[in-house]
Tab-separated table of C-alpha atoms in Angstrom:
chain	number	residue	atom	x	y	z
A	1	MET	CA	0.000	0.000	0.000
A	2	ASN	CA	1.113	3.556	-0.669
A	3	LEU	CA	-1.263	5.556	1.455
A	4	PRO	CA	-0.480	8.805	3.281
A	5	ASN	CA	1.168	8.344	6.670
A	6	MET	CA	0.947	4.553	6.408
A	7	LYS	CA	3.701	2.490	7.951
A	8	ALA	CA	5.114	-0.679	6.415
A	9	ALA	CA	7.024	-2.156	9.308
A	10	LYS	CA	7.046	-5.422	11.176
A	11	VAL	CA	6.258	-5.464	14.872
A	12	ARG	CA	8.788	-7.207	17.055
A	13	GLY	CA	7.504	-9.204	19.985
A	14	ALA	CA	9.711	-7.354	22.463
A	15	GLU	CA	8.274	-4.020	21.349
A	16	VAL	CA	4.755	-5.256	21.957
A	17	VAL	CA	5.615	-6.550	25.407
A	18	GLN	CA	7.178	-3.182	26.274
A	19	TYR	CA	4.099	-1.444	24.906
A	20	LEU	CA	1.834	-3.579	27.084
A	21	GLU	CA	3.958	-2.729	30.118
A	22	ASN	CA	3.911	1.005	29.353
A	23	ILE	CA	0.182	1.185	28.798
A	24	ASN	CA	-0.468	0.474	32.470
A	25	LYS	CA	1.105	3.816	33.319
A	26	LYS	CA	-1.629	5.621	31.356
A	27	GLU	CA	-4.704	3.834	32.680
A	28	SER	CA	-6.525	7.039	33.647
A	29	ALA	CA	-6.041	8.870	30.348
A	30	PHE	CA	-9.702	8.434	29.378
A	31	GLU	CA	-11.246	7.887	32.793
A	32	GLY	CA	-14.988	8.562	32.704
A	33	LYS	CA	-15.282	8.147	28.946
A	34	ASN	CA	-17.248	5.421	27.168
A	35	TYR	CA	-16.605	3.301	24.088
A	36	PHE	CA	-18.862	1.357	21.742
A	37	LEU	CA	-17.428	-1.551	19.726
A	38	ARG	CA	-19.185	-3.185	16.779
A	39	THR	CA	-17.738	-6.365	15.274
A	40	TYR	CA	-18.313	-7.770	11.802
A	41	GLY	CA	-17.183	-11.088	10.344
A	42	CYS	CA	-15.590	-14.293	11.524
A	43	GLN	CA	-14.450	-15.732	14.844
A	44	MET	CA	-11.013	-14.192	14.272
A	45	ASN	CA	-12.596	-10.738	14.218
A	46	VAL	CA	-14.515	-11.528	17.405
A	47	HIS	CA	-11.262	-12.538	19.096
A	48	ASP	CA	-9.534	-9.399	17.769
A	49	SER	CA	-12.314	-7.380	19.402
A	50	GLU	CA	-11.447	-8.986	22.737
A	51	GLU	CA	-7.936	-7.565	22.288
A	52	ILE	CA	-9.291	-4.153	21.264
A	53	SER	CA	-11.526	-4.069	24.360
A	54	ALA	CA	-8.593	-4.847	26.639
A	55	ILE	CA	-6.519	-2.070	25.105
A	56	VAL	CA	-9.132	0.697	25.335
A	57	GLU	CA	-10.336	-0.333	28.796
A	58	ASN	CA	-6.736	-0.229	29.968
A	59	LEU	CA	-6.816	3.436	28.993
A	60	GLY	CA	-9.841	4.073	31.213
A	61	TYR	CA	-12.735	3.690	28.751
A	62	GLN	CA	-15.880	1.871	29.877
A	63	LYS	CA	-17.905	-0.204	27.413
A	64	VAL	CA	-21.497	0.770	26.557
A	65	ASP	CA	-24.144	-0.990	24.459
A	66	LYS	CA	-25.454	2.103	22.649
A	67	MET	CA	-23.272	4.173	20.355
A	68	GLU	CA	-25.182	7.341	21.301
A	69	MET	CA	-23.643	7.040	24.787
A	70	ALA	CA	-20.090	6.667	23.494
A	71	ASP	CA	-17.141	9.032	23.311
A	72	LEU	CA	-15.309	6.511	21.112
A	73	VAL	CA	-16.880	4.274	18.453
A	74	ILE	CA	-14.808	1.446	16.964
A	75	LEU	CA	-15.909	-0.619	13.970
A	76	ASN	CA	-13.941	-3.869	13.645
A	77	THR	CA	-14.585	-4.767	10.036
A	78	CYS	CA	-14.674	-7.765	7.699
A	79	ALA	CA	-13.634	-7.863	4.039
A	80	ILE	CA	-14.786	-11.363	3.125
A	81	ARG	CA	-18.298	-10.591	1.885
A	82	GLU	CA	-19.627	-7.593	-0.020
A	83	ASN	CA	-22.611	-7.256	2.312
A	84	ALA	CA	-20.271	-6.800	5.300
A	85	HIS	CA	-18.544	-3.977	3.402
A	86	ASP	CA	-21.902	-2.353	2.643
A	87	LYS	CA	-23.071	-2.663	6.255
A	88	VAL	CA	-19.984	-0.857	7.538
A	89	PHE	CA	-20.403	2.080	5.173
A	90	GLY	CA	-24.106	2.200	5.944
A	91	TYR	CA	-23.252	2.409	9.632
A	92	LEU	CA	-20.781	5.216	8.917
A	93	GLY	CA	-23.693	7.271	7.628
A	94	ARG	CA	-25.333	7.020	11.054
A	95	LEU	CA	-22.069	7.987	12.726
A	96	LYS	CA	-21.757	11.070	10.528
A	97	HIS	CA	-25.007	12.412	11.952
A	98	LEU	CA	-23.981	11.462	15.493
A	99	LYS	CA	-20.696	13.329	15.122
A	100	LYS	CA	-22.590	16.486	14.175
A	101	GLU	CA	-24.359	16.214	17.527
A	102	LYS	CA	-21.157	15.223	19.382
A	103	PRO	CA	-18.188	16.938	17.673
A	104	ASP	CA	-15.699	15.417	20.123
A	105	LEU	CA	-16.771	11.864	19.240
A	106	VAL	CA	-13.796	9.778	18.056
A	107	ILE	CA	-14.562	7.305	15.258
A	108	ALA	CA	-12.113	4.482	14.549
A	109	ILE	CA	-12.243	1.828	11.842
A	110	GLY	CA	-10.135	-1.309	12.174
A	111	GLY	CA	-10.059	-4.895	10.974
A	112	CYS	CA	-9.731	-6.384	7.507
A	113	MET	CA	-11.355	-3.690	5.376
A	114	PRO	CA	-8.638	-1.054	5.920
A	115	GLN	CA	-6.013	-3.584	4.761
A	116	GLN	CA	-7.445	-3.034	1.267
A	117	GLU	CA	-5.969	0.117	-0.250
A	118	SER	CA	-9.130	0.934	-2.204
A	119	VAL	CA	-11.239	0.813	0.954
A	120	THR	CA	-8.912	3.074	2.918
A	121	ASN	CA	-8.888	5.521	0.004
A	122	GLU	CA	-12.695	5.412	0.038
A	123	ILE	CA	-12.715	6.259	3.740
A	124	LEU	CA	-10.304	9.142	3.197
A	125	LYS	CA	-12.321	10.529	0.297
A	126	LYS	CA	-15.943	9.968	1.344
A	127	HIS	CA	-15.784	9.860	5.131
A	128	PRO	CA	-13.285	12.495	6.339
A	129	TYR	CA	-15.028	12.601	9.723
A	130	VAL	CA	-13.469	9.188	10.538
A	131	ASP	CA	-10.623	9.915	12.961
A	132	ILE	CA	-8.552	6.744	13.160
A	133	VAL	CA	-7.970	3.898	10.687
A	134	PHE	CA	-5.931	0.882	11.712
A	135	GLY	CA	-5.376	-2.587	10.268
A	136	THR	CA	-5.309	-6.166	11.470
A	137	HIS	CA	-1.543	-6.122	11.975
A	138	ASN	CA	-1.321	-3.105	14.280
A	139	ILE	CA	-4.200	-3.486	16.722
A	140	HIS	CA	-1.597	-3.229	19.455
A	141	ASP	CA	-0.892	0.351	18.346
A	142	LEU	CA	-4.447	1.549	18.992
A	143	SER	CA	-3.618	2.997	22.399
A	144	ARG	CA	-0.949	5.259	20.922
A	145	LEU	CA	-3.312	6.389	18.185
A	146	LEU	CA	-5.907	7.319	20.791
A	147	LEU	CA	-3.425	9.024	23.110
A	148	GLU	CA	-1.831	11.053	20.320
A	149	HIS	CA	-5.068	11.851	18.491
A	150	GLN	CA	-5.468	15.620	18.109
A	151	LYS	CA	-8.696	15.881	16.091
A	152	LYS	CA	-6.912	14.965	12.897
A	153	GLN	CA	-7.217	11.869	10.815
A	154	GLU	CA	-4.752	9.157	11.770
A	155	ILE	CA	-4.014	6.386	9.231
A	156	GLU	CA	-2.011	3.458	10.599
A	157	VAL	CA	-2.289	0.402	8.366
A	158	TYR	CA	0.602	-2.009	7.899
A	159	SER	CA	0.806	-3.279	4.347
A	160	ILE	CA	2.744	-6.377	5.375
A	161	GLU	CA	2.003	-8.785	8.147
A	162	GLY	CA	3.582	-8.351	11.552
A	163	ASN	CA	5.505	-10.934	13.460
A	164	VAL	CA	3.751	-13.293	15.846
A	165	TYR	CA	3.826	-11.846	19.346
A	166	GLU	CA	2.859	-13.102	22.783
A	167	ASN	CA	1.595	-11.675	26.107
A	168	VAL	CA	-1.363	-10.029	24.388
A	169	LEU	CA	-4.104	-8.611	26.626
A	170	TYR	CA	-7.659	-9.892	26.047
A	171	LYS	CA	-10.938	-8.917	27.647
A	172	ARG	CA	-12.725	-12.188	27.020
A	173	ASP	CA	-16.430	-11.967	26.335
A	174	SER	CA	-17.105	-15.164	28.287
A	175	LYS	CA	-15.856	-16.822	31.438
A	176	ILE	CA	-17.084	-20.200	30.170
A	177	THR	CA	-15.710	-20.517	26.630
A	178	ALA	CA	-12.567	-18.972	25.180
A	179	TRP	CA	-10.789	-18.537	21.860
A	180	VAL	CA	-7.101	-19.427	21.643
A	181	ASN	CA	-5.446	-18.042	18.533
A	182	ILE	CA	-2.833	-20.522	17.258
A	183	MET	CA	-1.879	-18.797	14.003
A	184	TYR	CA	-2.372	-15.734	11.839
A	185	GLY	CA	-3.022	-15.403	8.106
A	186	CYS	CA	-3.248	-18.074	5.429
A	187	ASP	CA	-1.077	-19.473	2.630
A	188	LYS	CA	-3.772	-21.190	0.558
A	189	PHE	CA	-4.656	-18.250	-1.742
A	190	CYS	CA	-8.025	-19.607	-2.861
A	191	THR	CA	-8.893	-17.513	-5.886
A	192	TYR	CA	-12.002	-15.947	-4.311
A	193	CYS	CA	-10.514	-15.213	-0.881
A	194	ILE	CA	-9.148	-11.886	0.340
A	195	VAL	CA	-7.758	-13.234	3.648
A	196	PRO	CA	-4.091	-13.699	2.565
A	197	PHE	CA	-4.144	-10.062	1.393
A	198	THR	CA	-5.792	-8.616	4.517
A	199	ARG	CA	-4.329	-10.844	7.233
A	200	GLY	CA	-1.118	-11.829	5.481
A	201	ARG	CA	0.720	-15.099	5.000
A	202	GLN	CA	0.547	-17.890	7.560
A	203	ARG	CA	2.416	-17.305	10.830
A	204	SER	CA	2.053	-19.945	13.543
A	205	ARG	CA	2.575	-19.352	17.242
A	206	GLU	CA	5.091	-21.598	18.952
A	207	LEU	CA	3.678	-24.646	20.739
A	208	THR	CA	4.877	-23.719	24.246
A	209	PRO	CA	3.027	-20.375	24.669
A	210	ILE	CA	-0.161	-21.885	23.225
A	211	LEU	CA	-0.084	-24.660	25.809
A	212	ALA	CA	0.676	-22.136	28.553
A	213	GLU	CA	-2.389	-20.103	27.542
A	214	VAL	CA	-4.593	-23.206	27.584
A	215	ARG	CA	-3.305	-24.190	31.049
A	216	GLU	CA	-4.048	-20.701	32.352
A	217	LEU	CA	-7.591	-20.874	30.968
A	218	LYS	CA	-8.092	-24.262	32.620
A	219	GLU	CA	-6.918	-22.840	35.948
A	220	GLN	CA	-9.402	-19.976	35.517
A	221	GLY	CA	-12.215	-22.502	35.191
A	222	TYR	CA	-12.971	-22.320	31.473
A	223	GLN	CA	-15.034	-25.274	30.321
A	224	GLU	CA	-14.298	-25.011	26.625
A	225	ILE	CA	-11.551	-23.609	24.425
A	226	THR	CA	-11.549	-23.256	20.658
A	227	LEU	CA	-8.258	-23.292	18.768
A	228	LEU	CA	-8.584	-20.543	16.214
A	229	GLY	CA	-7.005	-19.878	12.840
A	230	GLN	CA	-7.843	-19.199	9.215
A	231	ASN	CA	-6.705	-22.761	8.444
A	232	VAL	CA	-5.953	-24.453	11.747
A	233	ASN	CA	-4.878	-27.803	10.377
A	234	ALA	CA	-2.003	-26.174	8.499
A	235	TYR	CA	-0.674	-25.067	11.892
A	236	GLY	CA	3.054	-25.409	12.478
A	237	LYS	CA	4.194	-25.991	8.911
A	238	ASP	CA	5.850	-22.564	8.809
A	239	LEU	CA	7.742	-22.883	12.116
A	240	ALA	CA	11.533	-23.242	12.153
A	241	ASN	CA	10.944	-26.581	13.879
A	242	PRO	CA	7.640	-27.720	12.332
A	243	VAL	CA	4.898	-29.043	14.601
A	244	SER	CA	1.798	-30.778	13.241
A	245	PHE	CA	-1.704	-29.716	14.225
A	246	ALA	CA	-2.290	-33.309	15.347
A	247	THR	CA	0.564	-32.918	17.837
A	248	LEU	CA	-0.867	-29.634	19.101
A	249	LEU	CA	-4.325	-31.210	19.480
A	250	ARG	CA	-2.893	-34.105	21.481
A	251	GLU	CA	-0.906	-31.813	23.777
A	252	VAL	CA	-3.909	-29.553	24.374
A	253	ALA	CA	-6.174	-32.551	25.067
A	254	THR	CA	-3.876	-33.857	27.800
A	255	ILE	CA	-4.124	-30.559	29.726
A	256	GLY	CA	-7.630	-31.551	30.695
A	257	VAL	CA	-9.955	-28.750	29.591
A	258	PRO	CA	-13.394	-30.440	29.477
A	259	ARG	CA	-14.115	-29.406	25.899
A	260	ILE	CA	-11.786	-28.637	22.984
A	261	ARG	CA	-12.846	-27.395	19.550
A	262	PHE	CA	-11.072	-25.936	16.526
A	263	VAL	CA	-11.998	-23.811	13.482
A	264	THR	CA	-11.582	-23.629	10.543
A	265	SER	CA	-10.160	-26.558	8.604
A	266	HIS	CA	-9.134	-26.995	4.983
A	267	PRO	CA	-9.713	-30.451	3.472
A	268	TRP	CA	-6.297	-30.352	1.815
A	269	ASP	CA	-4.506	-30.334	5.185
A	270	PHE	CA	-6.742	-32.759	7.098
A	271	THR	CA	-4.529	-35.777	7.876
A	272	ASP	CA	-5.277	-39.299	9.058
A	273	GLU	CA	-3.260	-38.513	12.200
A	274	MET	CA	-5.635	-35.644	13.002
A	275	ILE	CA	-8.652	-37.906	12.601
A	276	ASP	CA	-7.084	-40.507	14.889
A	277	ILE	CA	-6.319	-37.922	17.591
A	278	ILE	CA	-9.873	-36.546	17.489
A	279	ALA	CA	-11.247	-40.070	17.758
A	280	LYS	CA	-8.932	-40.956	20.669
A	281	TYR	CA	-9.596	-38.094	23.106
A	282	ASP	CA	-13.066	-37.686	24.578
A	283	ASN	CA	-12.522	-34.004	25.356
A	284	ILE	CA	-11.920	-33.167	21.686
A	285	MET	CA	-15.469	-32.528	20.549
A	286	PRO	CA	-16.814	-34.643	17.648
A	287	TYR	CA	-17.650	-31.580	15.598
A	288	ILE	CA	-15.782	-30.551	12.452
A	289	HIS	CA	-16.392	-27.587	10.180
A	290	LEU	CA	-15.086	-28.730	6.793
A	291	PRO	CA	-15.696	-26.212	3.978
A	292	LEU	CA	-16.678	-27.819	0.678
A	293	GLN	CA	-17.217	-24.577	-1.329
A	294	SER	CA	-18.271	-26.543	-4.435
A	295	GLY	CA	-19.113	-30.135	-5.324
A	296	SER	CA	-17.722	-29.739	-8.826
A	297	SER	CA	-14.095	-30.738	-9.340
A	298	ARG	CA	-13.890	-28.289	-12.259
A	299	ILE	CA	-15.054	-25.364	-10.124
A	300	LEU	CA	-12.867	-26.465	-7.205
A	301	LYS	CA	-9.878	-26.206	-9.540
A	302	LEU	CA	-10.934	-22.693	-10.594
A	303	MET	CA	-11.250	-21.847	-6.887
A	304	GLY	CA	-7.708	-23.108	-6.224
A	305	ARG	CA	-8.971	-25.525	-3.549
A	306	ARG	CA	-6.427	-28.315	-4.295
A	307	TYR	CA	-8.854	-31.225	-3.901
A	308	THR	CA	-11.516	-32.890	-6.032
A	309	LYS	CA	-15.094	-33.874	-5.291
A	310	GLU	CA	-13.876	-37.441	-4.837
A	311	ASP	CA	-11.115	-36.369	-2.431
A	312	TYR	CA	-13.631	-34.532	-0.274
A	313	LEU	CA	-16.094	-37.431	-0.188
A	314	SER	CA	-13.300	-39.850	0.729
A	315	LEU	CA	-12.179	-37.628	3.620
A	316	PHE	CA	-15.770	-37.145	4.775
A	317	GLN	CA	-16.388	-40.884	4.826
A	318	LYS	CA	-13.171	-41.501	6.748
A	319	MET	CA	-14.272	-39.034	9.441
A	320	LYS	CA	-17.679	-40.644	9.702
A	321	GLU	CA	-16.165	-44.094	10.095
A	322	LYS	CA	-13.482	-43.199	12.648
A	323	ILE	CA	-14.993	-40.443	14.818
A	324	LYS	CA	-17.940	-41.618	16.877
A	325	HIS	CA	-21.111	-39.513	16.477
A	326	VAL	CA	-19.226	-36.842	14.519
A	327	ALA	CA	-21.203	-33.866	13.225
A	328	ILE	CA	-19.848	-32.128	10.126
A	329	THR	CA	-20.837	-28.693	8.848
A	330	THR	CA	-19.609	-26.890	5.764
A	331	ASP	CA	-19.403	-23.730	3.619
A	332	ILE	CA	-20.721	-23.598	0.045
A	333	ILE	CA	-20.508	-20.885	-2.615
A	334	VAL	CA	-23.024	-20.810	-5.451
A	335	GLY	CA	-22.694	-18.891	-8.696
A	336	PHE	CA	-18.901	-18.922	-8.921
A	337	PRO	CA	-17.808	-17.635	-12.360
A	338	ASN	CA	-18.419	-20.231	-15.084
A	339	GLU	CA	-20.441	-22.487	-12.767
A	340	THR	CA	-22.787	-24.414	-15.069
A	341	ARG	CA	-26.024	-26.071	-14.056
A	342	GLU	CA	-24.134	-29.375	-14.173
A	343	ASP	CA	-21.514	-27.998	-11.770
A	344	PHE	CA	-24.240	-26.866	-9.404
A	345	GLU	CA	-25.923	-30.273	-9.560
A	346	SER	CA	-22.592	-31.809	-8.531
A	347	THR	CA	-22.747	-29.634	-5.400
A	348	ILE	CA	-26.319	-30.772	-4.754
A	349	ASP	CA	-25.142	-34.379	-5.165
A	350	VAL	CA	-22.463	-33.934	-2.482
A	351	VAL	CA	-24.939	-32.308	-0.089
A	352	ARG	CA	-27.382	-35.189	-0.603
A	353	THR	CA	-24.615	-37.725	-0.044
A	354	CYS	CA	-23.077	-36.113	3.028
A	355	GLU	CA	-26.273	-34.861	4.683
A	356	PHE	CA	-24.332	-32.150	6.501
A	357	ASP	CA	-25.503	-31.156	9.970
A	358	GLY	CA	-25.508	-27.581	8.748
A	359	ALA	CA	-24.042	-25.317	6.087
A	360	TYR	CA	-23.210	-21.657	5.598
A	361	THR	CA	-24.225	-20.889	2.016
A	362	PHE	CA	-23.308	-17.821	-0.005
A	363	ILE	CA	-23.745	-16.311	-3.425
A	364	PHE	CA	-20.332	-15.622	-4.985
A	365	SER	CA	-19.177	-12.130	-4.074
A	366	PRO	CA	-16.087	-10.901	-5.986
A	367	ARG	CA	-13.496	-9.229	-3.771
A	368	GLU	CA	-11.201	-6.686	-5.363
A	369	GLY	CA	-7.614	-7.914	-5.569
A	370	THR	CA	-8.409	-11.620	-5.841
A	371	PRO	CA	-7.960	-13.675	-9.042
A	372	ALA	CA	-11.667	-14.541	-9.075
A	373	SER	CA	-12.574	-10.864	-9.272
A	374	LEU	CA	-10.949	-10.810	-12.723
A	375	MET	CA	-13.031	-13.748	-13.961
A	376	LYS	CA	-16.116	-12.961	-15.988
A	377	ASP	CA	-19.103	-13.123	-13.623
A	378	ASN	CA	-21.322	-14.708	-16.261
A	379	ILE	CA	-24.230	-15.955	-14.126
A	380	SER	CA	-27.259	-13.753	-13.592
A	381	LEU	CA	-28.258	-12.744	-10.073
A	382	GLU	CA	-31.635	-14.356	-10.692
A	383	GLU	CA	-29.991	-17.693	-11.450
A	384	LYS	CA	-27.665	-17.397	-8.451
A	385	GLU	CA	-30.596	-16.721	-6.143
A	386	SER	CA	-32.538	-19.649	-7.597
A	387	ARG	CA	-29.603	-21.997	-7.001
A	388	LEU	CA	-29.112	-20.671	-3.481
A	389	GLN	CA	-32.765	-21.265	-2.660
A	390	GLN	CA	-32.622	-24.844	-3.958
A	391	LEU	CA	-29.447	-25.483	-1.986
A	392	ASN	CA	-30.826	-23.977	1.228
A	393	GLU	CA	-33.977	-26.061	1.043
A	394	LEU	CA	-31.880	-29.214	0.902
A	395	VAL	CA	-29.453	-28.020	3.613
A	396	ASN	CA	-32.313	-27.120	5.972
A	397	SER	CA	-34.035	-30.438	5.322
A	398	ASN	CA	-30.821	-32.282	6.196
A	399	SER	CA	-30.329	-30.159	9.324
A	400	LEU	CA	-33.842	-30.962	10.534
A	401	LYS	CA	-33.333	-34.653	9.837
A	402	LYS	CA	-30.049	-34.669	11.794
A	403	ASN	CA	-31.588	-32.776	14.707
A	404	GLN	CA	-34.578	-35.143	14.860
A	405	GLU	CA	-32.147	-37.964	15.581
A	406	TYR	CA	-31.659	-36.365	19.018
A	407	LEU	CA	-35.328	-36.621	20.040
A	408	ASP	CA	-35.839	-38.366	23.406
A	409	LYS	CA	-32.071	-38.803	23.805
A	410	ILE	CA	-30.090	-37.610	26.830
A	411	VAL	CA	-27.088	-35.500	25.857
A	412	SER	CA	-24.408	-33.427	27.591
A	413	VAL	CA	-24.883	-29.680	27.172
A	414	LEU	CA	-22.545	-26.877	28.243
A	415	ILE	CA	-24.861	-24.110	29.440
A	416	GLU	CA	-23.674	-20.635	28.391
A	417	GLY	CA	-26.472	-18.234	29.350
A	418	ILE	CA	-30.123	-17.240	29.386
A	419	SER	CA	-32.058	-18.121	26.236
A	420	GLU	CA	-32.767	-15.121	23.997
A	421	LYS	CA	-36.118	-16.579	22.906
A	422	ASP	CA	-37.376	-17.497	26.374
A	423	SER	CA	-36.015	-15.868	29.517
A	424	LYS	CA	-37.319	-18.806	31.550
A	425	LYS	CA	-34.862	-21.103	29.784
A	426	VAL	CA	-31.096	-21.334	29.470
A	427	TYR	CA	-29.146	-22.222	26.360
A	428	GLY	CA	-26.042	-24.195	25.559
A	429	TYR	CA	-24.394	-26.522	23.066
A	430	THR	CA	-23.993	-30.267	22.743
A	431	ASP	CA	-20.604	-31.783	22.010
A	432	THR	CA	-21.666	-31.791	18.333
A	433	MET	CA	-22.373	-28.032	18.426
A	434	LYS	CA	-26.159	-28.280	18.470
A	435	LEU	CA	-27.868	-25.269	20.065
A	436	VAL	CA	-30.221	-26.371	22.851
A	437	ASN	CA	-32.753	-24.244	24.762
A	438	VAL	CA	-33.186	-25.955	28.132
A	439	ILE	CA	-35.744	-25.818	30.917
A	440	ALA	CA	-33.405	-25.359	33.878
A	441	LEU	CA	-32.505	-22.856	36.577
A	442	PRO	CA	-29.891	-20.145	35.848
A	443	ASP	CA	-27.520	-21.652	38.432
A	444	VAL	CA	-26.467	-24.259	35.842
A	445	ILE	CA	-24.845	-21.583	33.646
A	446	GLY	CA	-21.194	-22.504	33.207
A	447	LYS	CA	-21.815	-26.192	33.877
A	448	ILE	CA	-22.080	-29.259	31.675
A	449	ILE	CA	-25.438	-30.871	32.441
A	450	GLN	CA	-27.499	-33.792	31.180
A	451	VAL	CA	-30.457	-32.787	29.018
A	452	LYS	CA	-33.285	-34.815	27.524
A	453	ILE	CA	-34.204	-33.517	24.053
A	454	THR	CA	-37.953	-32.894	23.716
A	455	ASP	CA	-38.227	-31.066	20.389
A	456	ALA	CA	-36.138	-30.621	17.243
A	457	LYS	CA	-36.126	-27.762	14.745
A	458	SER	CA	-33.860	-27.107	11.764
A	459	PHE	CA	-31.536	-24.824	13.706
A	460	SER	CA	-31.975	-25.725	17.360
A	461	LEU	CA	-33.180	-28.275	19.906
A	462	ASP	CA	-35.353	-27.963	22.985
A	463	GLY	CA	-34.823	-29.975	26.135
A	464	GLU	CA	-35.195	-30.300	29.876
A	465	GLN	CA	-32.544	-30.914	32.505
A	466	VAL	CA	-32.248	-34.461	33.788
A	467	LEU	CA	-31.801	-34.294	37.551
């Protein structure tokens, strides 16, 4: 990137540690002020927001749920889908009016979107009332940007990825479940994906600090941890002394956290050793998110996915055979450039064969800077929407069928909070990641309890605690 005042420099771990030590000396800088944080996108963005919260609260800010009450508004953005981009700029329109009412309001935009030069230029040109712009690689620098901000626009986006660094502060959203980031970026360069350009190439954390973080979370009473990365099963390949994800999984499992999960996986990197480890340890949950993207080998090749339809089905079957009661969900894109009706029917065939427990389905959305954005988008929106509807009907039918298999069964559920749909119930998740609304008292929140399933819907289960 060649934007005004932008830095292209790597962050050394020692500098970050020193920064985290220094920040404690300035805790009262914004005492009595409030901040509002809105997060878009994937689990990685959610975890980044936990870091952002820790940083601004260390400066004295207090979090509020309404932006009208805030002195600082931060939008942590996503660049994966076009609708996320549109939502952010729509929200900026609301903030423009709010800033007219509150001239001292500080507006900051972070996350993946600013890592795209065209987006940052758009912010500079169309939204000059935005005060601070920062990228995914320099979240740690947000405190300095806030402390030095003098009612002028600050642009701090690193055009290359930073080094992996440890001792990061997080204000975790939950005291029951926690994310543990094991790597940053991705090396797969799927032709439709912007992630390698916004989050950089793959950089794995060393094994030792990951295990130390998991042990600390266990000591704090966390019931579940999720190992997080853009492609977790490629973990460790880039280290000076390579470590396999299977090895990491085994080491984490032996620490003794009741529940262990991981997201997201790439079929290309899913090894037999990984499957065996998942099958061996009871505290590694039998739930795998395995993106398909397309059931057509021809389209998969255009997507740069590195596997065929047959490869995927073989891996899927192996998981089903070796991992007891495994639930598998997926991602699917419809309307990729040059996708024929025959290609789409190949996707439908895979979905019928696999009967996924659930799927996130999307219409192809070209992202500027990716190879796919240069391909001729030769499928009408009407046809894309028709295909998506057909796919969703099948996906939802499969989800309902899978959920109905739980009727009258007793399952273990980790209770996470009060149900949004019924305040007299609590909610939680099975080991296979099924959402369950449970008739039980609030004192079971944070515990793994036995629940009898009484009703099944496409996207959730109902149940009652077994005492």
